Amino acid sequence: MSFKTLPVVEEILSANDRIALENRKLLQGYGILAVNVMASPGAGKTSLILRTIEALRGRLRVGVIEGDVAGRVDADKVAETGTPVVQINTGGGCHLDALQVQNALKKLPLDEMDLLFIENVGNLICPTGFALGEQLNMVIANVPEGHDKPIKYPGIFAVVDVLVLNKIDLMPYLDFDLTAFRTAIRALNAGAPLFEVSCKTGEGLPAWVDWLAEHSHPLDVGP
Amino acid sequence: MSFKTLPVVEEILSANDRIALENRKLLQGYGILAVNVMASPGAGKTSLILRTIEALRGRLRVGVIEGDVAGRVDADKVAETGTPVVQINTGGGCHLDALQVQNALKKLPLDEMDLLFIENVGNLICPTGFALGEQLNMVIANVPEGHDKPIKYPGIFAVVDVLVLNKIDLMPYLDFDLTAFRTAIRALNAGAPLFEVSCKTGEGLPAWVDWLAEHSHPLDVGP
């Protein structure tokens, strides 16, 4: 037989896509909106999830999958709120994949959830290549990392459905050019809404939470 | 023939290692200390390089290789200082590799350099797997990304030769636990020096610059 590399690579990719589709169908069957939360390390992914859980209490029931290379710092924080959470450790992997999410879904009470946050590994590059079964892809940029990130990492900013700029409370202490940031975003992604927030002070969060709640499914959709 | 995946993977890895070794020998022949600068997006890699170039003026001659997924924002900033610089765009790749560096080295005036900064793609995971020809591996952590990064991304903190914690001027505005950060670092990496700095105010930079100058080679070593 001849040695062919490309078909093998394609097969691996479509295996992930196939499982992602299964996840997506499973989640849709339960009426769960799944959000793939992507960002640099330390952008505030867990902080935004925690703030959103708090704001949605009584409105929507949330579940969380936490992806990290190592540790369960974030899962512990989420668990403290009483929210169902599963930690995935990639052990060096730079993104989550659909099979990891599929295994995590088996441990979550899907019939008691309306919204699922899948917190990806902190990385602005690799996660975009792997569908997980989400309906919404989002990226959280943050003020201290600088306004030039869309120019340096265009791929992720181009493909997401919604963007959040976090840590706007630090604007007075940093040389962040908000106009340049917005312009760079719009050059890559004309349509996705951009929410400018501070998970510390709470500024800007209501608009984000309302938008998310509007895009989620009604409480009473069962499998 | 039987289909064997593993040997192919090993061959690819050793091709990078082989080129990295060539780069290393070339740089050593010129008496150049090469530093692989790794960090999250927006940690301050370029800011630290610019500050260090400024502080070393008249002491050491610096060259820079800038690695980004896209754009040449950083290379332009370095070029403004009169420092030789080459931009590598990975076009989606999540780390630099030795071949990209080898091609960049051909465009730098090696006989007029004592120190080479290779600024890797902003990523705390993938760059550690690919030697470039460097003698020193460093990671720049930063205060806004939080003190838990060594726990979440242990690989990079464990392997580096030197660590910098940047943006300490923002400490008053954030809940950064410096003791927890130092403890986590020391659990992973007992020996590497840690410099706590602010590229904005300049605090802590002289100790870093002096340490680097001590580890570099004398000016008059030729090929």
PDB file of N, CA and C in Angstrom, chain B residues 110-190:
ATOM      1  N   LEU B 110      24.313  38.892  11.976  1.00  0.00           N
ATOM      2  CA  LEU B 110      24.761  38.136  13.159  1.00  0.00           C
ATOM      3  C   LEU B 110      26.112  38.616  13.679  1.00  0.00           C
ATOM      4  N   ASP B 111      26.974  39.117  12.772  1.00  0.00           N
ATOM      5  CA  ASP B 111      28.300  39.558  13.223  1.00  0.00           C
ATOM      6  C   ASP B 111      28.246  40.901  13.946  1.00  0.00           C
ATOM      7  N   GLU B 112      27.061  41.473  14.017  1.00  0.00           N
ATOM      8  CA  GLU B 112      26.908  42.747  14.751  1.00  0.00           C
ATOM      9  C   GLU B 112      25.959  42.584  15.938  1.00  0.00           C
ATOM     10  N   MET B 113      25.828  41.350  16.423  1.00  0.00           N
ATOM     11  CA  MET B 113      24.879  41.087  17.517  1.00  0.00           C
ATOM     12  C   MET B 113      25.529  40.292  18.656  1.00  0.00           C
ATOM     13  N   ASP B 114      25.098  40.604  19.873  1.00  0.00           N
ATOM     14  CA  ASP B 114      25.544  39.852  21.053  1.00  0.00           C
ATOM     15  C   ASP B 114      24.397  39.078  21.686  1.00  0.00           C
ATOM     16  N   LEU B 115      23.193  39.523  21.404  1.00  0.00           N
ATOM     17  CA  LEU B 115      22.011  38.994  22.081  1.00  0.00           C
ATOM     18  C   LEU B 115      20.882  38.926  21.059  1.00  0.00           C
ATOM     19  N   LEU B 116      20.162  37.800  21.057  1.00  0.00           N
ATOM     20  CA  LEU B 116      19.012  37.656  20.154  1.00  0.00           C
ATOM     21  C   LEU B 116      17.773  37.299  20.966  1.00  0.00           C
ATOM     22  N   PHE B 117      16.768  38.150  20.879  1.00  0.00           N
ATOM     23  CA  PHE B 117      15.464  37.785  21.440  1.00  0.00           C
ATOM     24  C   PHE B 117      14.622  37.149  20.342  1.00  0.00           C
ATOM     25  N   ILE B 118      14.112  35.951  20.618  1.00  0.00           N
ATOM     26  CA  ILE B 118      13.153  35.319  19.712  1.00  0.00           C
ATOM     27  C   ILE B 118      11.809  35.376  20.413  1.00  0.00           C
ATOM     28  N   GLU B 119      10.962  36.318  19.991  1.00  0.00           N
ATOM     29  CA  GLU B 119       9.646  36.459  20.628  1.00  0.00           C
ATOM     30  C   GLU B 119       8.691  35.454  20.013  1.00  0.00           C
ATOM     31  N   ASN B 120       8.310  34.465  20.798  1.00  0.00           N
ATOM     32  CA  ASN B 120       7.443  33.402  20.311  1.00  0.00           C
ATOM     33  C   ASN B 120       5.995  33.881  20.193  1.00  0.00           C
ATOM     34  N   VAL B 121       5.151  33.083  19.590  1.00  0.00           N
ATOM     35  CA  VAL B 121       3.715  33.370  19.491  1.00  0.00           C
ATOM     36  C   VAL B 121       3.115  33.370  20.906  1.00  0.00           C
ATOM     37  N   GLY B 122       2.174  34.269  21.159  1.00  0.00           N
ATOM     38  CA  GLY B 122       1.543  34.352  22.480  1.00  0.00           C
ATOM     39  C   GLY B 122       0.738  33.102  22.791  1.00  0.00           C
ATOM     40  N   ASN B 123       1.276  32.265  23.707  1.00  0.00           N
ATOM     41  CA  ASN B 123       0.693  30.940  23.933  1.00  0.00           C
ATOM     42  C   ASN B 123       1.467  30.306  25.086  1.00  0.00           C
ATOM     43  N   LEU B 124       0.763  29.829  26.096  1.00  0.00           N
ATOM     44  CA  LEU B 124       1.459  29.227  27.257  1.00  0.00           C
ATOM     45  C   LEU B 124       1.637  27.717  27.115  1.00  0.00           C
ATOM     46  N   ILE B 125       1.238  27.140  25.987  1.00  0.00           N
ATOM     47  CA  ILE B 125       1.250  25.684  25.895  1.00  0.00           C
ATOM     48  C   ILE B 125       2.181  25.172  24.790  1.00  0.00           C
ATOM     49  N   CYS B 126       1.851  25.510  23.538  1.00  0.00           N
ATOM     50  CA  CYS B 126       2.507  24.877  22.386  1.00  0.00           C
ATOM     51  C   CYS B 126       3.999  25.203  22.226  1.00  0.00           C
ATOM     52  N   PRO B 127       4.457  26.442  22.503  1.00  0.00           N
ATOM     53  CA  PRO B 127       5.866  26.750  22.209  1.00  0.00           C
ATOM     54  C   PRO B 127       6.882  25.869  22.942  1.00  0.00           C
ATOM     55  N   THR B 128       6.523  25.340  24.094  1.00  0.00           N
ATOM     56  CA  THR B 128       7.516  24.564  24.860  1.00  0.00           C
ATOM     57  C   THR B 128       7.940  23.280  24.147  1.00  0.00           C
ATOM     58  N   GLY B 129       7.144  22.793  23.202  1.00  0.00           N
ATOM     59  CA  GLY B 129       7.459  21.544  22.521  1.00  0.00           C
ATOM     60  C   GLY B 129       8.440  21.687  21.369  1.00  0.00           C
ATOM     61  N   PHE B 130       8.873  22.919  21.060  1.00  0.00           N
ATOM     62  CA  PHE B 130       9.680  23.133  19.860  1.00  0.00           C
ATOM     63  C   PHE B 130      10.922  23.971  20.153  1.00  0.00           C
ATOM     64  N   ALA B 131      12.077  23.294  20.184  1.00  0.00           N
ATOM     65  CA  ALA B 131      13.353  23.999  20.342  1.00  0.00           C
ATOM     66  C   ALA B 131      13.608  24.849  19.105  1.00  0.00           C
ATOM     67  N   LEU B 132      14.216  26.013  19.305  1.00  0.00           N
ATOM     68  CA  LEU B 132      14.460  26.941  18.197  1.00  0.00           C
ATOM     69  C   LEU B 132      15.954  27.163  17.948  1.00  0.00           C
ATOM     70  N   GLY B 133      16.782  26.766  18.914  1.00  0.00           N
ATOM     71  CA  GLY B 133      18.209  27.047  18.851  1.00  0.00           C
ATOM     72  C   GLY B 133      18.638  27.987  19.960  1.00  0.00           C
ATOM     73  N   GLU B 134      17.720  28.234  20.890  1.00  0.00           N
ATOM     74  CA  GLU B 134      17.973  29.160  21.993  1.00  0.00           C
ATOM     75  C   GLU B 134      18.899  28.545  23.045  1.00  0.00           C
ATOM     76  N   GLN B 135      19.567  29.417  23.814  1.00  0.00           N
ATOM     77  CA  GLN B 135      20.283  28.949  24.995  1.00  0.00           C
ATOM     78  C   GLN B 135      19.468  29.155  26.260  1.00  0.00           C
ATOM     79  N   LEU B 136      18.588  30.150  26.235  1.00  0.00           N
ATOM     80  CA  LEU B 136      17.755  30.441  27.405  1.00  0.00           C
ATOM     81  C   LEU B 136      16.287  30.411  27.024  1.00  0.00           C
ATOM     82  N   ASN B 137      15.502  29.709  27.815  1.00  0.00           N
ATOM     83  CA  ASN B 137      14.052  29.760  27.676  1.00  0.00           C
ATOM     84  C   ASN B 137      13.480  30.592  28.812  1.00  0.00           C
ATOM     85  N   MET B 138      12.609  31.527  28.466  1.00  0.00           N
ATOM     86  CA  MET B 138      12.008  32.348  29.516  1.00  0.00           C
ATOM     87  C   MET B 138      10.489  32.431  29.322  1.00  0.00           C
ATOM     88  N   VAL B 139       9.789  32.638  30.434  1.00  0.00           N
ATOM     89  CA  VAL B 139       8.359  32.916  30.362  1.00  0.00           C
ATOM     90  C   VAL B 139       8.095  34.222  31.102  1.00  0.00           C
ATOM     91  N   ILE B 140       7.216  35.031  30.524  1.00  0.00           N
ATOM     92  CA  ILE B 140       6.775  36.261  31.181  1.00  0.00           C
ATOM     93  C   ILE B 140       5.334  36.054  31.642  1.00  0.00           C
ATOM     94  N   ALA B 141       5.152  35.948  32.944  1.00  0.00           N
ATOM     95  CA  ALA B 141       3.801  35.961  33.505  1.00  0.00           C
ATOM     96  C   ALA B 141       3.410  37.427  33.701  1.00  0.00           C
ATOM     97  N   ASN B 142       2.142  37.696  33.996  1.00  0.00           N
ATOM     98  CA  ASN B 142       1.783  39.086  34.270  1.00  0.00           C
ATOM     99  C   ASN B 142       0.636  39.156  35.258  1.00  0.00           C
ATOM    100  N   VAL B 143       0.641  40.234  36.035  1.00  0.00           N
ATOM    101  CA  VAL B 143      -0.272  40.362  37.171  1.00  0.00           C
ATOM    102  C   VAL B 143      -1.753  40.248  36.766  1.00  0.00           C
ATOM    103  N   PRO B 144      -2.214  40.949  35.704  1.00  0.00           N
ATOM    104  CA  PRO B 144      -3.651  40.849  35.402  1.00  0.00           C
ATOM    105  C   PRO B 144      -4.127  39.452  35.023  1.00  0.00           C
ATOM    106  N   GLU B 145      -3.252  38.581  34.558  1.00  0.00           N
ATOM    107  CA  GLU B 145      -3.726  37.242  34.177  1.00  0.00           C
ATOM    108  C   GLU B 145      -3.940  36.350  35.400  1.00  0.00           C
ATOM    109  N   GLY B 146      -3.506  36.790  36.575  1.00  0.00           N
ATOM    110  CA  GLY B 146      -3.820  36.055  37.797  1.00  0.00           C
ATOM    111  C   GLY B 146      -2.688  35.168  38.295  1.00  0.00           C
ATOM    112  N   HIS B 147      -2.720  34.900  39.617  1.00  0.00           N
ATOM    113  CA  HIS B 147      -1.622  34.154  40.244  1.00  0.00           C
ATOM    114  C   HIS B 147      -1.724  32.652  40.044  1.00  0.00           C
ATOM    115  N   ASP B 148      -2.842  32.175  39.437  1.00  0.00           N
ATOM    116  CA  ASP B 148      -3.035  30.725  39.309  1.00  0.00           C
ATOM    117  C   ASP B 148      -2.483  30.139  38.010  1.00  0.00           C
ATOM    118  N   LYS B 149      -1.830  30.934  37.205  1.00  0.00           N
ATOM    119  CA  LYS B 149      -1.363  30.426  35.907  1.00  0.00           C
ATOM    120  C   LYS B 149      -0.360  29.275  36.038  1.00  0.00           C
ATOM    121  N   PRO B 150       0.582  29.295  36.994  1.00  0.00           N
ATOM    122  CA  PRO B 150       1.497  28.141  37.116  1.00  0.00           C
ATOM    123  C   PRO B 150       0.748  26.834  37.401  1.00  0.00           C
ATOM    124  N   ILE B 151      -0.366  26.923  38.112  1.00  0.00           N
ATOM    125  CA  ILE B 151      -1.135  25.702  38.415  1.00  0.00           C
ATOM    126  C   ILE B 151      -1.847  25.199  37.164  1.00  0.00           C
ATOM    127  N   LYS B 152      -2.337  26.132  36.344  1.00  0.00           N
ATOM    128  CA  LYS B 152      -3.094  25.736  35.155  1.00  0.00           C
ATOM    129  C   LYS B 152      -2.209  25.365  33.965  1.00  0.00           C
ATOM    130  N   TYR B 153      -1.034  25.956  33.887  1.00  0.00           N
ATOM    131  CA  TYR B 153      -0.130  25.718  32.746  1.00  0.00           C
ATOM    132  C   TYR B 153       1.255  25.318  33.271  1.00  0.00           C
ATOM    133  N   PRO B 154       1.319  24.202  34.009  1.00  0.00           N
ATOM    134  CA  PRO B 154       2.569  23.880  34.708  1.00  0.00           C
ATOM    135  C   PRO B 154       3.748  23.616  33.773  1.00  0.00           C
ATOM    136  N   GLY B 155       3.483  23.079  32.590  1.00  0.00           N
ATOM    137  CA  GLY B 155       4.568  22.673  31.696  1.00  0.00           C
ATOM    138  C   GLY B 155       5.570  23.774  31.440  1.00  0.00           C
ATOM    139  N   ILE B 156       5.086  24.933  31.041  1.00  0.00           N
ATOM    140  CA  ILE B 156       5.986  26.012  30.646  1.00  0.00           C
ATOM    141  C   ILE B 156       6.746  26.576  31.842  1.00  0.00           C
ATOM    142  N   PHE B 157       6.077  26.665  32.989  1.00  0.00           N
ATOM    143  CA  PHE B 157       6.749  27.211  34.176  1.00  0.00           C
ATOM    144  C   PHE B 157       7.827  26.257  34.694  1.00  0.00           C
ATOM    145  N   ALA B 158       7.636  24.965  34.430  1.00  0.00           N
ATOM    146  CA  ALA B 158       8.606  23.965  34.904  1.00  0.00           C
ATOM    147  C   ALA B 158       9.892  23.960  34.078  1.00  0.00           C
ATOM    148  N   VAL B 159       9.783  24.244  32.762  1.00  0.00           N
ATOM    149  CA  VAL B 159      10.953  24.035  31.889  1.00  0.00           C
ATOM    150  C   VAL B 159      11.820  25.264  31.684  1.00  0.00           C
ATOM    151  N   VAL B 160      11.342  26.451  32.031  1.00  0.00           N
ATOM    152  CA  VAL B 160      12.093  27.654  31.674  1.00  0.00           C
ATOM    153  C   VAL B 160      13.312  27.867  32.569  1.00  0.00           C
ATOM    154  N   ASP B 161      14.264  28.656  32.027  1.00  0.00           N
ATOM    155  CA  ASP B 161      15.500  28.972  32.752  1.00  0.00           C
ATOM    156  C   ASP B 161      15.374  30.255  33.556  1.00  0.00           C
ATOM    157  N   VAL B 162      14.420  31.091  33.179  1.00  0.00           N
ATOM    158  CA  VAL B 162      14.249  32.370  33.868  1.00  0.00           C
ATOM    159  C   VAL B 162      12.797  32.817  33.719  1.00  0.00           C
ATOM    160  N   LEU B 163      12.271  33.429  34.778  1.00  0.00           N
ATOM    161  CA  LEU B 163      10.876  33.894  34.784  1.00  0.00           C
ATOM    162  C   LEU B 163      10.823  35.382  35.078  1.00  0.00           C
ATOM    163  N   VAL B 164       9.896  36.053  34.399  1.00  0.00           N
ATOM    164  CA  VAL B 164       9.615  37.451  34.704  1.00  0.00           C
ATOM    165  C   VAL B 164       8.123  37.570  35.022  1.00  0.00           C
ATOM    166  N   LEU B 165       7.811  38.296  36.078  1.00  0.00           N
ATOM    167  CA  LEU B 165       6.421  38.670  36.365  1.00  0.00           C
ATOM    168  C   LEU B 165       6.283  40.145  36.028  1.00  0.00           C
ATOM    169  N   ASN B 166       5.499  40.450  35.001  1.00  0.00           N
ATOM    170  CA  ASN B 166       5.371  41.821  34.507  1.00  0.00           C
ATOM    171  C   ASN B 166       4.087  42.488  35.034  1.00  0.00           C
ATOM    172  N   LYS B 167       4.004  43.793  34.877  1.00  0.00           N
ATOM    173  CA  LYS B 167       2.837  44.624  35.232  1.00  0.00           C
ATOM    174  C   LYS B 167       2.582  44.667  36.737  1.00  0.00           C
ATOM    175  N   ILE B 168       3.664  44.687  37.526  1.00  0.00           N
ATOM    176  CA  ILE B 168       3.479  44.757  38.979  1.00  0.00           C
ATOM    177  C   ILE B 168       2.915  46.111  39.413  1.00  0.00           C
ATOM    178  N   ASP B 169       2.970  47.110  38.517  1.00  0.00           N
ATOM    179  CA  ASP B 169       2.347  48.411  38.833  1.00  0.00           C
ATOM    180  C   ASP B 169       0.829  48.296  38.979  1.00  0.00           C
ATOM    181  N   LEU B 170       0.240  47.222  38.423  1.00  0.00           N
ATOM    182  CA  LEU B 170      -1.221  47.045  38.508  1.00  0.00           C
ATOM    183  C   LEU B 170      -1.651  46.285  39.764  1.00  0.00           C
ATOM    184  N   MET B 171      -0.680  45.892  40.566  1.00  0.00           N
ATOM    185  CA  MET B 171      -0.973  45.109  41.778  1.00  0.00           C
ATOM    186  C   MET B 171      -2.038  45.767  42.671  1.00  0.00           C
ATOM    187  N   PRO B 172      -2.008  47.100  42.874  1.00  0.00           N
ATOM    188  CA  PRO B 172      -3.017  47.706  43.764  1.00  0.00           C
ATOM    189  C   PRO B 172      -4.450  47.573  43.261  1.00  0.00           C
ATOM    190  N   TYR B 173      -4.628  47.341  41.973  1.00  0.00           N
ATOM    191  CA  TYR B 173      -5.981  47.332  41.398  1.00  0.00           C
ATOM    192  C   TYR B 173      -6.512  45.914  41.188  1.00  0.00           C
ATOM    193  N   LEU B 174      -5.741  44.913  41.579  1.00  0.00           N
ATOM    194  CA  LEU B 174      -6.112  43.529  41.295  1.00  0.00           C
ATOM    195  C   LEU B 174      -5.916  42.653  42.522  1.00  0.00           C
ATOM    196  N   ASP B 175      -6.615  41.525  42.541  1.00  0.00           N
ATOM    197  CA  ASP B 175      -6.487  40.577  43.653  1.00  0.00           C
ATOM    198  C   ASP B 175      -5.432  39.529  43.311  1.00  0.00           C
ATOM    199  N   PHE B 176      -4.196  39.986  43.156  1.00  0.00           N
ATOM    200  CA  PHE B 176      -3.116  39.070  42.799  1.00  0.00           C
ATOM    201  C   PHE B 176      -2.392  38.661  44.069  1.00  0.00           C
ATOM    202  N   ASP B 177      -2.348  37.356  44.339  1.00  0.00           N
ATOM    203  CA  ASP B 177      -1.712  36.835  45.547  1.00  0.00           C
ATOM    204  C   ASP B 177      -0.272  36.462  45.219  1.00  0.00           C
ATOM    205  N   LEU B 178       0.648  37.385  45.505  1.00  0.00           N
ATOM    206  CA  LEU B 178       2.052  37.210  45.118  1.00  0.00           C
ATOM    207  C   LEU B 178       2.686  36.006  45.821  1.00  0.00           C
ATOM    208  N   THR B 179       2.321  35.792  47.085  1.00  0.00           N
ATOM    209  CA  THR B 179       2.870  34.644  47.819  1.00  0.00           C
ATOM    210  C   THR B 179       2.426  33.331  47.177  1.00  0.00           C
ATOM    211  N   ALA B 180       1.139  33.253  46.822  1.00  0.00           N
ATOM    212  CA  ALA B 180       0.632  32.038  46.165  1.00  0.00           C
ATOM    213  C   ALA B 180       1.336  31.817  44.831  1.00  0.00           C
ATOM    214  N   PHE B 181       1.567  32.913  44.079  1.00  0.00           N
ATOM    215  CA  PHE B 181       2.256  32.814  42.787  1.00  0.00           C
ATOM    216  C   PHE B 181       3.674  32.274  42.969  1.00  0.00           C
ATOM    217  N   ARG B 182       4.402  32.896  43.909  1.00  0.00           N
ATOM    218  CA  ARG B 182       5.796  32.453  44.142  1.00  0.00           C
ATOM    219  C   ARG B 182       5.844  30.998  44.597  1.00  0.00           C
ATOM    220  N   THR B 183       4.932  30.612  45.473  1.00  0.00           N
ATOM    221  CA  THR B 183       4.894  29.238  45.986  1.00  0.00           C
ATOM    222  C   THR B 183       4.638  28.254  44.849  1.00  0.00           C
ATOM    223  N   ALA B 184       3.688  28.600  43.968  1.00  0.00           N
ATOM    224  CA  ALA B 184       3.362  27.720  42.842  1.00  0.00           C
ATOM    225  C   ALA B 184       4.554  27.586  41.896  1.00  0.00           C
ATOM    226  N   ILE B 185       5.231  28.698  41.665  1.00  0.00           N
ATOM    227  CA  ILE B 185       6.420  28.678  40.797  1.00  0.00           C
ATOM    228  C   ILE B 185       7.477  27.758  41.393  1.00  0.00           C
ATOM    229  N   ARG B 186       7.736  27.919  42.677  1.00  0.00           N
ATOM    230  CA  ARG B 186       8.828  27.167  43.310  1.00  0.00           C
ATOM    231  C   ARG B 186       8.523  25.676  43.386  1.00  0.00           C
ATOM    232  N   ALA B 187       7.241  25.317  43.436  1.00  0.00           N
ATOM    233  CA  ALA B 187       6.866  23.899  43.424  1.00  0.00           C
ATOM    234  C   ALA B 187       7.201  23.259  42.081  1.00  0.00           C
ATOM    235  N   LEU B 188       7.197  24.078  41.029  1.00  0.00           N
ATOM    236  CA  LEU B 188       7.446  23.564  39.676  1.00  0.00           C
ATOM    237  C   LEU B 188       8.894  23.731  39.252  1.00  0.00           C
ATOM    238  N   ASN B 189       9.537  24.787  39.750  1.00  0.00           N
ATOM    239  CA  ASN B 189      10.841  25.179  39.230  1.00  0.00           C
ATOM    240  C   ASN B 189      11.641  25.828  40.354  1.00  0.00           C
ATOM    241  N   ALA B 190      12.457  25.003  40.986  1.00  0.00           N
ATOM    242  CA  ALA B 190      13.160  25.468  42.192  1.00  0.00           C
ATOM    243  C   ALA B 190      14.267  26.466  41.872  1.00  0.00           C
TER     244      ALA B 190
END
